[in-house]
Amino acid sequence: MKRIIALLMTIFSVLSFADGEVVGKRIQVRGVSKKEIAPNSAKIDLTIQTENESLDKASAENAQILERYKRLLAQTGTKYNKINSTEYSTYETYNWDTVVENKGKKEYQTKLSVEVDKISLETLKNFMNVLANEKVYSLNRSKNGTYIFTIESQNATSKQAYQNAMSKFNDIQQKLNRVGISSSTVKIAGYDNKEVSLEKNTNNKKNIQVVSHQIEVETRDLKNLGNIINVASALGIGATGQIKYDIDNKQQLENELYENAYKEALKKAQVILGKTDLNLKNPVTITDKSNEVIQPYYDYNYNYYNKANYATNVVQLRKSDRELIDESTRRNIVISPKKLNISKTVYIEFEMD
C-alpha cells in the first residue's frame, strides 16, 4: 500500500505554496463531456432580382415575386417564422438590342465583266482617267495583256439593274473611243445577275434598371427545409447554397456539458484515490480548456445553390400555381439538418488528506 501511495504522489500530486509553506496535497484530473446536438431552427438566404427599363416596374415585379413565393410556400405546407429583408439595392446596367433594318427587303445586282484589248502606253493614261471619272477603281491585267474591269449596277428589279449596267457600259465605251481607244476593243466578257438582301443588323444600347432584393427565410419546420429552396428555384429566385442553423437554450446546454465534465473528473479522482488511504476533499481549482461554445453554425452544399434569374422569373410568373408547385416537386431537394458536435474539457485540482 505504501508503494502505491508513493507512486500516486509522484504522478498526480502537486505541492502548493502559500507564504512559503506547504499547505496540502493535491490531485489533478481531467473531465470531458461530448454531445451531438440537433438544430432547432434554420435561416436560408435568397435573392430576388428583376430588370426593366422602368425602375418602378422592376420594383413592382420584385414585390410580386415575393408575394407569389409566400403563397406557394403556404400551398405546399411549408411553414416559416418570418421572412426578413436583409438588403435592397438598385442599379443601372445596359443591354444591346439587335434591330433588323429593312426586314424582308431586297434588290438585284448586275455585274458586267469588261475586257479591253491591248492598248499602248501612250493611251493608258487616258484609259485610266476615263475609268476613274466613272468611279471604276479596280483594274486587272490578264496574262495575255488585256485589261479587265467590272461595272456594277443595283436596282429594285433585275431588268432595271441590267439596263443600268448596260447603259454605263455604253457610256464608258463611247468615252474611251473619244480618247483613241476603239469601241471594238472594249467588249463584255462576262455577266452576272443576283439577288441582294437589304437587311442590316443594328445594335442599339438599352439602359436597364435592376432591383436586387436579398431576403432571409427563418423557419423551425426543418422537415420541409428543402422545399424552401425548391419553391424558390421554380420562381427563378436565387439561393446561396448556405444554411445557417441555430440551437435553443444554449446556456442550459453549456451548463449541462460542464456539469457532466465535472462529474467525470470527480469520478476519476474517486476511482484513483479509492485504491489508497487518502481522502478526497473539495476542489481547489477548476480550469476550463474548452475551445468551443454553442453558437449558430453553417452548412454549405452546392446542390442547394440556384442563381437568381430574371429571364426565368418572367416565364415562370405566367404559369399557374399548380404548374410551379409541380416543378418545385421535381427538383426534390431533401435536407437533413446538420448536427453540431460540441465538447467541454475541464481540469480540476482536489485537495487530499
Tab-separated table of C-alpha atoms in Angstrom:
chain	number	residue	atom	x	y	z
A	1	MET	CA	0.000	0.000	0.000
A	2	LYS	CA	2.837	2.437	0.825
A	3	ARG	CA	4.350	1.829	-2.601
A	4	ILE	CA	1.010	2.666	-4.302
A	5	ILE	CA	0.681	5.891	-2.316
A	6	ALA	CA	4.219	6.924	-3.233
A	7	LEU	CA	3.536	6.318	-6.907
A	8	LEU	CA	0.290	8.317	-6.850
A	9	MET	CA	2.023	11.213	-5.182
A	10	THR	CA	4.667	11.228	-7.900
A	11	ILE	CA	2.143	11.240	-10.792
A	12	PHE	CA	-0.852	13.206	-9.546
A	13	SER	CA	0.175	15.320	-6.577
A	14	VAL	CA	1.207	18.932	-6.794
A	15	LEU	CA	2.725	20.915	-3.943
A	16	SER	CA	1.051	24.258	-3.325
A	17	PHE	CA	2.851	27.046	-1.507
A	18	ALA	CA	1.232	29.862	0.405
A	19	ASP	CA	3.528	32.303	2.124
A	20	GLY	CA	6.373	29.845	1.500
A	21	GLU	CA	4.767	26.879	3.310
A	22	VAL	CA	3.272	23.622	2.045
A	23	VAL	CA	-0.461	23.717	2.722
A	24	GLY	CA	-1.553	20.300	1.401
A	25	LYS	CA	-1.508	17.583	-1.250
A	26	ARG	CA	-3.463	17.805	-4.449
A	27	ILE	CA	-4.578	15.615	-7.360
A	28	GLN	CA	-5.415	16.970	-10.821
A	29	VAL	CA	-7.857	15.130	-13.103
A	30	ARG	CA	-9.443	15.850	-16.462
A	31	GLY	CA	-13.134	15.658	-17.276
A	32	VAL	CA	-14.534	15.609	-20.829
A	33	SER	CA	-18.176	15.800	-21.880
A	34	LYS	CA	-19.327	15.438	-25.516
A	35	LYS	CA	-22.712	15.787	-27.130
A	36	GLU	CA	-24.222	15.825	-30.633
A	37	ILE	CA	-26.914	18.486	-30.768
A	38	ALA	CA	-29.640	18.782	-33.408
A	39	PRO	CA	-30.597	22.329	-34.503
A	40	ASN	CA	-33.965	23.844	-33.671
A	41	SER	CA	-34.126	26.475	-36.409
A	42	ALA	CA	-32.559	27.447	-39.727
A	43	LYS	CA	-32.126	30.522	-41.920
A	44	ILE	CA	-31.763	30.468	-45.711
A	45	ASP	CA	-30.651	33.486	-47.754
A	46	LEU	CA	-32.389	34.083	-51.086
A	47	THR	CA	-32.140	36.752	-53.800
A	48	ILE	CA	-34.968	38.097	-55.966
A	49	GLN	CA	-33.648	40.022	-58.977
A	50	THR	CA	-35.781	41.849	-61.521
A	51	GLU	CA	-34.960	44.017	-64.535
A	52	ASN	CA	-36.902	46.571	-66.525
A	53	GLU	CA	-36.361	49.800	-68.413
A	54	SER	CA	-38.573	51.375	-65.731
A	55	LEU	CA	-37.366	51.265	-62.120
A	56	ASP	CA	-40.958	51.387	-60.851
A	57	LYS	CA	-41.891	48.333	-62.908
A	58	ALA	CA	-38.804	46.418	-61.815
A	59	SER	CA	-39.642	47.171	-58.163
A	60	ALA	CA	-43.274	46.141	-58.623
A	61	GLU	CA	-42.276	42.856	-60.287
A	62	ASN	CA	-39.845	42.161	-57.443
A	63	ALA	CA	-42.581	42.596	-54.839
A	64	GLN	CA	-44.947	40.457	-56.923
A	65	ILE	CA	-42.454	37.568	-56.980
A	66	LEU	CA	-42.015	37.732	-53.187
A	67	GLU	CA	-45.772	37.568	-52.605
A	68	ARG	CA	-46.084	34.690	-55.046
A	69	TYR	CA	-43.294	32.879	-53.206
A	70	LYS	CA	-45.056	33.251	-49.861
A	71	ARG	CA	-48.301	31.970	-51.379
A	72	LEU	CA	-46.609	28.889	-52.852
A	73	LEU	CA	-44.924	28.091	-49.534
A	74	ALA	CA	-48.323	28.156	-47.852
A	75	GLN	CA	-49.866	25.935	-50.538
A	76	THR	CA	-47.094	23.343	-50.145
A	77	GLY	CA	-47.490	23.288	-46.363
A	78	THR	CA	-44.043	24.758	-45.766
A	79	LYS	CA	-44.047	26.766	-42.550
A	80	TYR	CA	-41.743	29.645	-41.773
A	81	ASN	CA	-41.438	32.007	-38.815
A	82	LYS	CA	-40.719	35.125	-40.821
A	83	ILE	CA	-39.075	36.450	-43.939
A	84	ASN	CA	-36.622	39.261	-43.262
A	85	SER	CA	-35.428	41.776	-45.831
A	86	THR	CA	-31.645	41.896	-45.377
A	87	GLU	CA	-30.648	44.074	-48.351
A	88	TYR	CA	-32.452	46.009	-51.082
A	89	SER	CA	-30.473	47.662	-53.843
A	90	THR	CA	-30.998	49.126	-57.312
A	91	TYR	CA	-28.516	49.876	-60.059
A	92	GLU	CA	-28.425	50.629	-63.762
A	93	THR	CA	-26.890	48.433	-66.418
A	94	TYR	CA	-27.454	48.076	-70.156
A	95	ASN	CA	-28.185	45.519	-72.846
A	96	TRP	CA	-27.596	45.548	-76.560
A	97	ASP	CA	-30.740	45.012	-78.606
A	98	THR	CA	-30.244	43.790	-82.165
A	99	VAL	CA	-32.648	45.506	-84.566
A	100	VAL	CA	-33.115	44.257	-88.131
A	101	GLU	CA	-33.456	47.168	-90.536
A	102	ASN	CA	-35.103	46.801	-93.975
A	103	LYS	CA	-36.506	43.441	-92.922
A	104	GLY	CA	-37.507	41.376	-95.959
A	105	LYS	CA	-36.329	43.980	-98.462
A	106	LYS	CA	-34.092	43.024	-101.405
A	107	GLU	CA	-32.686	44.328	-104.696
A	108	TYR	CA	-30.920	42.890	-107.725
A	109	GLN	CA	-27.290	43.411	-108.641
A	110	THR	CA	-25.844	43.126	-112.115
A	111	LYS	CA	-22.114	42.787	-112.760
A	112	LEU	CA	-20.591	43.143	-116.194
A	113	SER	CA	-17.031	41.955	-116.694
A	114	VAL	CA	-15.493	44.203	-119.393
A	115	GLU	CA	-12.356	43.237	-121.298
A	116	VAL	CA	-10.184	45.745	-123.225
A	117	ASP	CA	-7.676	44.557	-125.817
A	118	LYS	CA	-4.047	45.535	-125.572
A	119	ILE	CA	-3.542	49.276	-125.527
A	120	SER	CA	-0.400	51.342	-125.945
A	121	LEU	CA	1.356	53.064	-123.086
A	122	GLU	CA	0.506	56.437	-124.677
A	123	THR	CA	-3.245	55.829	-124.321
A	124	LEU	CA	-3.063	54.037	-120.922
A	125	LYS	CA	-3.196	57.308	-119.004
A	126	ASN	CA	-6.335	58.430	-120.843
A	127	PHE	CA	-7.837	54.968	-120.297
A	128	MET	CA	-7.278	55.200	-116.538
A	129	ASN	CA	-8.710	58.751	-116.367
A	130	VAL	CA	-11.944	57.665	-118.056
A	131	LEU	CA	-12.391	54.755	-115.617
A	132	ALA	CA	-11.663	56.988	-112.596
A	133	ASN	CA	-14.257	59.532	-113.707
A	134	GLU	CA	-16.784	56.675	-113.910
A	135	LYS	CA	-15.745	55.569	-110.392
A	136	VAL	CA	-14.180	52.341	-111.592
A	137	TYR	CA	-11.091	51.956	-109.419
A	138	SER	CA	-10.229	48.295	-109.841
A	139	LEU	CA	-8.392	47.171	-112.971
A	140	ASN	CA	-6.721	43.801	-113.592
A	141	ARG	CA	-4.315	42.798	-116.330
A	142	SER	CA	-4.636	39.277	-117.734
A	143	LYS	CA	-1.765	37.007	-118.810
A	144	ASN	CA	-2.386	37.751	-122.472
A	145	GLY	CA	-2.043	41.505	-121.892
A	146	THR	CA	-5.696	42.551	-121.923
A	147	TYR	CA	-7.256	44.712	-119.207
A	148	ILE	CA	-10.372	43.667	-117.251
A	149	PHE	CA	-12.660	45.807	-115.079
A	150	THR	CA	-16.157	45.413	-113.654
A	151	ILE	CA	-19.297	47.538	-113.992
A	152	GLU	CA	-21.860	47.145	-111.210
A	153	SER	CA	-25.483	48.250	-111.002
A	154	GLN	CA	-28.115	47.598	-108.318
A	155	ASN	CA	-31.856	48.209	-108.513
A	156	ALA	CA	-35.215	47.061	-107.207
A	157	THR	CA	-35.799	44.960	-110.343
A	158	SER	CA	-33.478	42.624	-112.179
A	159	LYS	CA	-34.360	44.204	-115.529
A	160	GLN	CA	-33.588	47.736	-114.408
A	161	ALA	CA	-30.299	46.682	-112.807
A	162	TYR	CA	-29.246	45.088	-116.095
A	163	GLN	CA	-30.326	48.066	-118.185
A	164	ASN	CA	-28.418	50.495	-115.939
A	165	ALA	CA	-25.281	48.378	-116.173
A	166	MET	CA	-25.534	48.258	-119.976
A	167	SER	CA	-26.135	51.994	-120.143
A	168	LYS	CA	-22.990	52.596	-118.109
A	169	PHE	CA	-21.008	50.207	-120.335
A	170	ASN	CA	-22.109	52.055	-123.484
A	171	ASP	CA	-21.198	55.393	-121.914
A	172	ILE	CA	-17.700	54.181	-120.958
A	173	GLN	CA	-17.238	52.626	-124.395
A	174	GLN	CA	-18.035	55.954	-126.071
A	175	LYS	CA	-15.737	57.955	-123.803
A	176	LEU	CA	-12.861	55.534	-124.409
A	177	ASN	CA	-13.462	55.870	-128.136
A	178	ARG	CA	-13.040	59.659	-127.856
A	179	VAL	CA	-9.592	59.272	-126.295
A	180	GLY	CA	-8.366	56.943	-129.024
A	181	ILE	CA	-9.406	53.524	-127.782
A	182	SER	CA	-11.558	51.873	-130.400
A	183	SER	CA	-15.014	50.676	-129.345
A	184	SER	CA	-14.275	47.334	-130.963
A	185	THR	CA	-11.537	46.667	-128.412
A	186	VAL	CA	-13.952	47.192	-125.477
A	187	LYS	CA	-16.329	44.260	-125.066
A	188	ILE	CA	-18.367	42.422	-122.440
A	189	ALA	CA	-16.586	39.242	-121.348
A	190	GLY	CA	-18.923	38.114	-118.603
A	191	TYR	CA	-22.269	38.753	-116.961
A	192	ASP	CA	-23.783	38.030	-113.520
A	193	ASN	CA	-27.120	38.967	-112.004
A	194	LYS	CA	-28.083	38.065	-108.411
A	195	GLU	CA	-30.498	38.919	-105.615
A	196	VAL	CA	-29.082	41.070	-102.780
A	197	SER	CA	-30.655	41.348	-99.313
A	198	LEU	CA	-31.002	44.861	-97.916
A	199	GLU	CA	-31.466	43.616	-94.346
A	200	LYS	CA	-28.968	45.016	-91.834
A	201	ASN	CA	-28.470	44.247	-88.152
A	202	THR	CA	-28.031	47.268	-85.887
A	203	ASN	CA	-27.104	47.062	-82.204
A	204	ASN	CA	-28.919	49.576	-80.011
A	205	LYS	CA	-27.855	50.226	-76.414
A	206	LYS	CA	-30.741	49.953	-73.953
A	207	ASN	CA	-30.457	51.083	-70.306
A	208	ILE	CA	-31.841	48.573	-67.797
A	209	GLN	CA	-32.860	49.174	-64.162
A	210	VAL	CA	-32.021	46.250	-61.866
A	211	VAL	CA	-33.644	45.628	-58.468
A	212	SER	CA	-31.925	43.111	-56.190
A	213	HIS	CA	-33.763	42.095	-53.015
A	214	GLN	CA	-31.998	39.787	-50.567
A	215	ILE	CA	-34.256	38.038	-48.088
A	216	GLU	CA	-33.722	35.660	-45.181
A	217	VAL	CA	-36.259	32.899	-44.579
A	218	GLU	CA	-36.305	31.812	-40.934
A	219	THR	CA	-38.004	28.523	-40.103
A	220	ARG	CA	-38.384	25.874	-37.424
A	221	ASP	CA	-40.018	23.496	-39.898
A	222	LEU	CA	-36.797	21.589	-40.544
A	223	LYS	CA	-38.597	18.636	-42.156
A	224	ASN	CA	-39.569	20.872	-45.088
A	225	LEU	CA	-36.287	22.777	-45.234
A	226	GLY	CA	-35.548	21.636	-48.788
A	227	ASN	CA	-38.895	22.883	-50.001
A	228	ILE	CA	-37.883	26.482	-49.219
A	229	ILE	CA	-35.222	26.118	-51.931
A	230	ASN	CA	-37.388	24.014	-54.267
A	231	VAL	CA	-40.114	26.657	-54.463
A	232	ALA	CA	-37.542	29.463	-54.819
A	233	SER	CA	-35.927	27.624	-57.732
A	234	ALA	CA	-39.279	27.246	-59.519
A	235	LEU	CA	-39.668	31.044	-59.456
A	236	GLY	CA	-36.095	31.832	-60.538
A	237	ILE	CA	-35.200	33.093	-57.038
A	238	GLY	CA	-31.504	32.686	-56.224
A	239	ALA	CA	-30.167	30.641	-53.294
A	240	THR	CA	-26.606	30.876	-51.948
A	241	GLY	CA	-26.355	27.169	-51.105
A	242	GLN	CA	-25.663	28.041	-47.458
A	243	ILE	CA	-27.879	27.317	-44.464
A	244	LYS	CA	-27.431	28.871	-41.032
A	245	TYR	CA	-28.556	26.646	-38.157
A	246	ASP	CA	-29.237	27.659	-34.565
A	247	ILE	CA	-29.892	25.859	-31.285
A	248	ASP	CA	-32.264	26.795	-28.479
A	249	ASN	CA	-31.279	27.057	-24.785
A	250	LYS	CA	-27.568	27.413	-25.489
A	251	GLN	CA	-26.645	28.368	-21.928
A	252	GLN	CA	-28.602	25.485	-20.430
A	253	LEU	CA	-26.826	23.013	-22.735
A	254	GLU	CA	-23.451	24.586	-21.922
A	255	ASN	CA	-24.191	24.192	-18.212
A	256	GLU	CA	-25.159	20.534	-18.655
A	257	LEU	CA	-21.949	19.813	-20.548
A	258	TYR	CA	-19.822	21.462	-17.842
A	259	GLU	CA	-21.709	19.582	-15.158
A	260	ASN	CA	-21.094	16.256	-16.886
A	261	ALA	CA	-17.408	17.113	-17.390
A	262	TYR	CA	-17.122	17.908	-13.673
A	263	LYS	CA	-18.832	14.640	-12.741
A	264	GLU	CA	-16.443	12.677	-14.950
A	265	ALA	CA	-13.416	14.371	-13.374
A	266	LEU	CA	-14.779	13.732	-9.881
A	267	LYS	CA	-15.412	10.076	-10.690
A	268	LYS	CA	-11.835	9.677	-11.970
A	269	ALA	CA	-10.430	11.190	-8.780
A	270	GLN	CA	-12.605	8.939	-6.626
A	271	VAL	CA	-11.530	5.813	-8.551
A	272	ILE	CA	-7.845	6.697	-8.245
A	273	LEU	CA	-7.956	7.510	-4.531
A	274	GLY	CA	-10.177	4.513	-3.865
A	275	LYS	CA	-7.049	2.377	-4.082
A	276	THR	CA	-5.315	4.423	-1.348
A	277	ASP	CA	-5.854	5.531	2.240
A	278	LEU	CA	-6.220	9.137	1.088
A	279	ASN	CA	-9.481	11.036	1.241
A	280	LEU	CA	-10.736	13.402	-1.444
A	281	LYS	CA	-11.632	16.899	-0.299
A	282	ASN	CA	-13.195	19.897	-2.100
A	283	PRO	CA	-11.839	21.130	-5.442
A	284	VAL	CA	-9.250	23.876	-5.206
A	285	THR	CA	-9.003	24.984	-8.845
A	286	ILE	CA	-11.070	24.333	-11.970
A	287	THR	CA	-9.509	25.182	-15.338
A	288	ASP	CA	-11.636	25.331	-18.472
A	289	LYS	CA	-9.746	24.008	-21.507
A	290	SER	CA	-12.737	24.031	-23.862
A	291	ASN	CA	-12.243	25.592	-27.291
A	292	GLU	CA	-15.865	25.648	-28.411
A	293	VAL	CA	-19.083	27.392	-27.460
A	294	ILE	CA	-22.564	26.664	-28.730
A	295	GLN	CA	-23.412	29.249	-31.382
A	296	PRO	CA	-25.113	29.443	-34.795
A	297	TYR	CA	-23.269	27.397	-37.411
A	298	TYR	CA	-23.335	26.990	-41.186
A	299	ASP	CA	-23.670	24.207	-43.713
A	300	TYR	CA	-22.969	24.613	-47.433
A	301	ASN	CA	-23.993	22.349	-50.287
A	302	TYR	CA	-23.596	23.245	-53.960
A	303	ASN	CA	-26.774	21.296	-54.749
A	304	TYR	CA	-28.716	23.949	-52.824
A	305	TYR	CA	-27.280	26.748	-54.990
A	306	ASN	CA	-29.506	28.470	-57.519
A	307	LYS	CA	-28.649	31.619	-59.470
A	308	ALA	CA	-31.157	34.472	-59.457
A	309	ASN	CA	-32.508	34.572	-62.998
A	310	TYR	CA	-34.811	37.328	-64.213
A	311	ALA	CA	-35.493	35.586	-67.522
A	312	THR	CA	-36.817	32.628	-65.529
A	313	ASN	CA	-38.891	34.978	-63.359
A	314	VAL	CA	-40.664	36.383	-66.403
A	315	VAL	CA	-41.517	32.959	-67.825
A	316	GLN	CA	-42.499	31.347	-64.527
A	317	LEU	CA	-44.803	34.133	-63.368
A	318	ARG	CA	-47.081	33.373	-66.306
A	319	LYS	CA	-47.593	29.823	-65.058
A	320	SER	CA	-50.283	28.665	-62.657
A	321	ASP	CA	-49.584	27.862	-59.013
A	322	ARG	CA	-50.174	24.175	-59.775
A	323	GLU	CA	-47.540	24.183	-62.530
A	324	LEU	CA	-44.985	25.909	-60.307
A	325	ILE	CA	-45.615	23.508	-57.410
A	326	ASP	CA	-45.147	20.539	-59.751
A	327	GLU	CA	-41.825	21.998	-60.930
A	328	SER	CA	-40.629	22.564	-57.362
A	329	THR	CA	-41.531	18.968	-56.510
A	330	ARG	CA	-39.451	17.661	-59.408
A	331	ARG	CA	-36.337	19.377	-58.081
A	332	ASN	CA	-36.835	17.317	-54.922
A	333	ILE	CA	-34.132	18.713	-52.634
A	334	VAL	CA	-34.326	16.943	-49.273
A	335	ILE	CA	-32.170	18.399	-46.496
A	336	SER	CA	-31.111	16.560	-43.367
A	337	PRO	CA	-30.182	19.301	-40.884
A	338	LYS	CA	-26.536	19.224	-39.911
A	339	LYS	CA	-25.948	18.429	-36.229
A	340	LEU	CA	-23.407	20.191	-34.026
A	341	ASN	CA	-20.762	18.191	-32.163
A	342	ILE	CA	-19.690	20.051	-29.047
A	343	SER	CA	-17.397	19.133	-26.150
A	344	LYS	CA	-16.237	20.621	-22.856
A	345	THR	CA	-12.918	19.862	-21.172
A	346	VAL	CA	-12.061	20.849	-17.590
A	347	TYR	CA	-9.056	20.210	-15.366
A	348	ILE	CA	-9.863	20.048	-11.646
A	349	GLU	CA	-7.497	20.009	-8.673
A	350	PHE	CA	-8.755	18.383	-5.487
A	351	GLU	CA	-7.134	18.522	-2.084
A	352	MET	CA	-6.312	15.205	-0.399
A	353	ASP	CA	-5.682	14.233	3.190
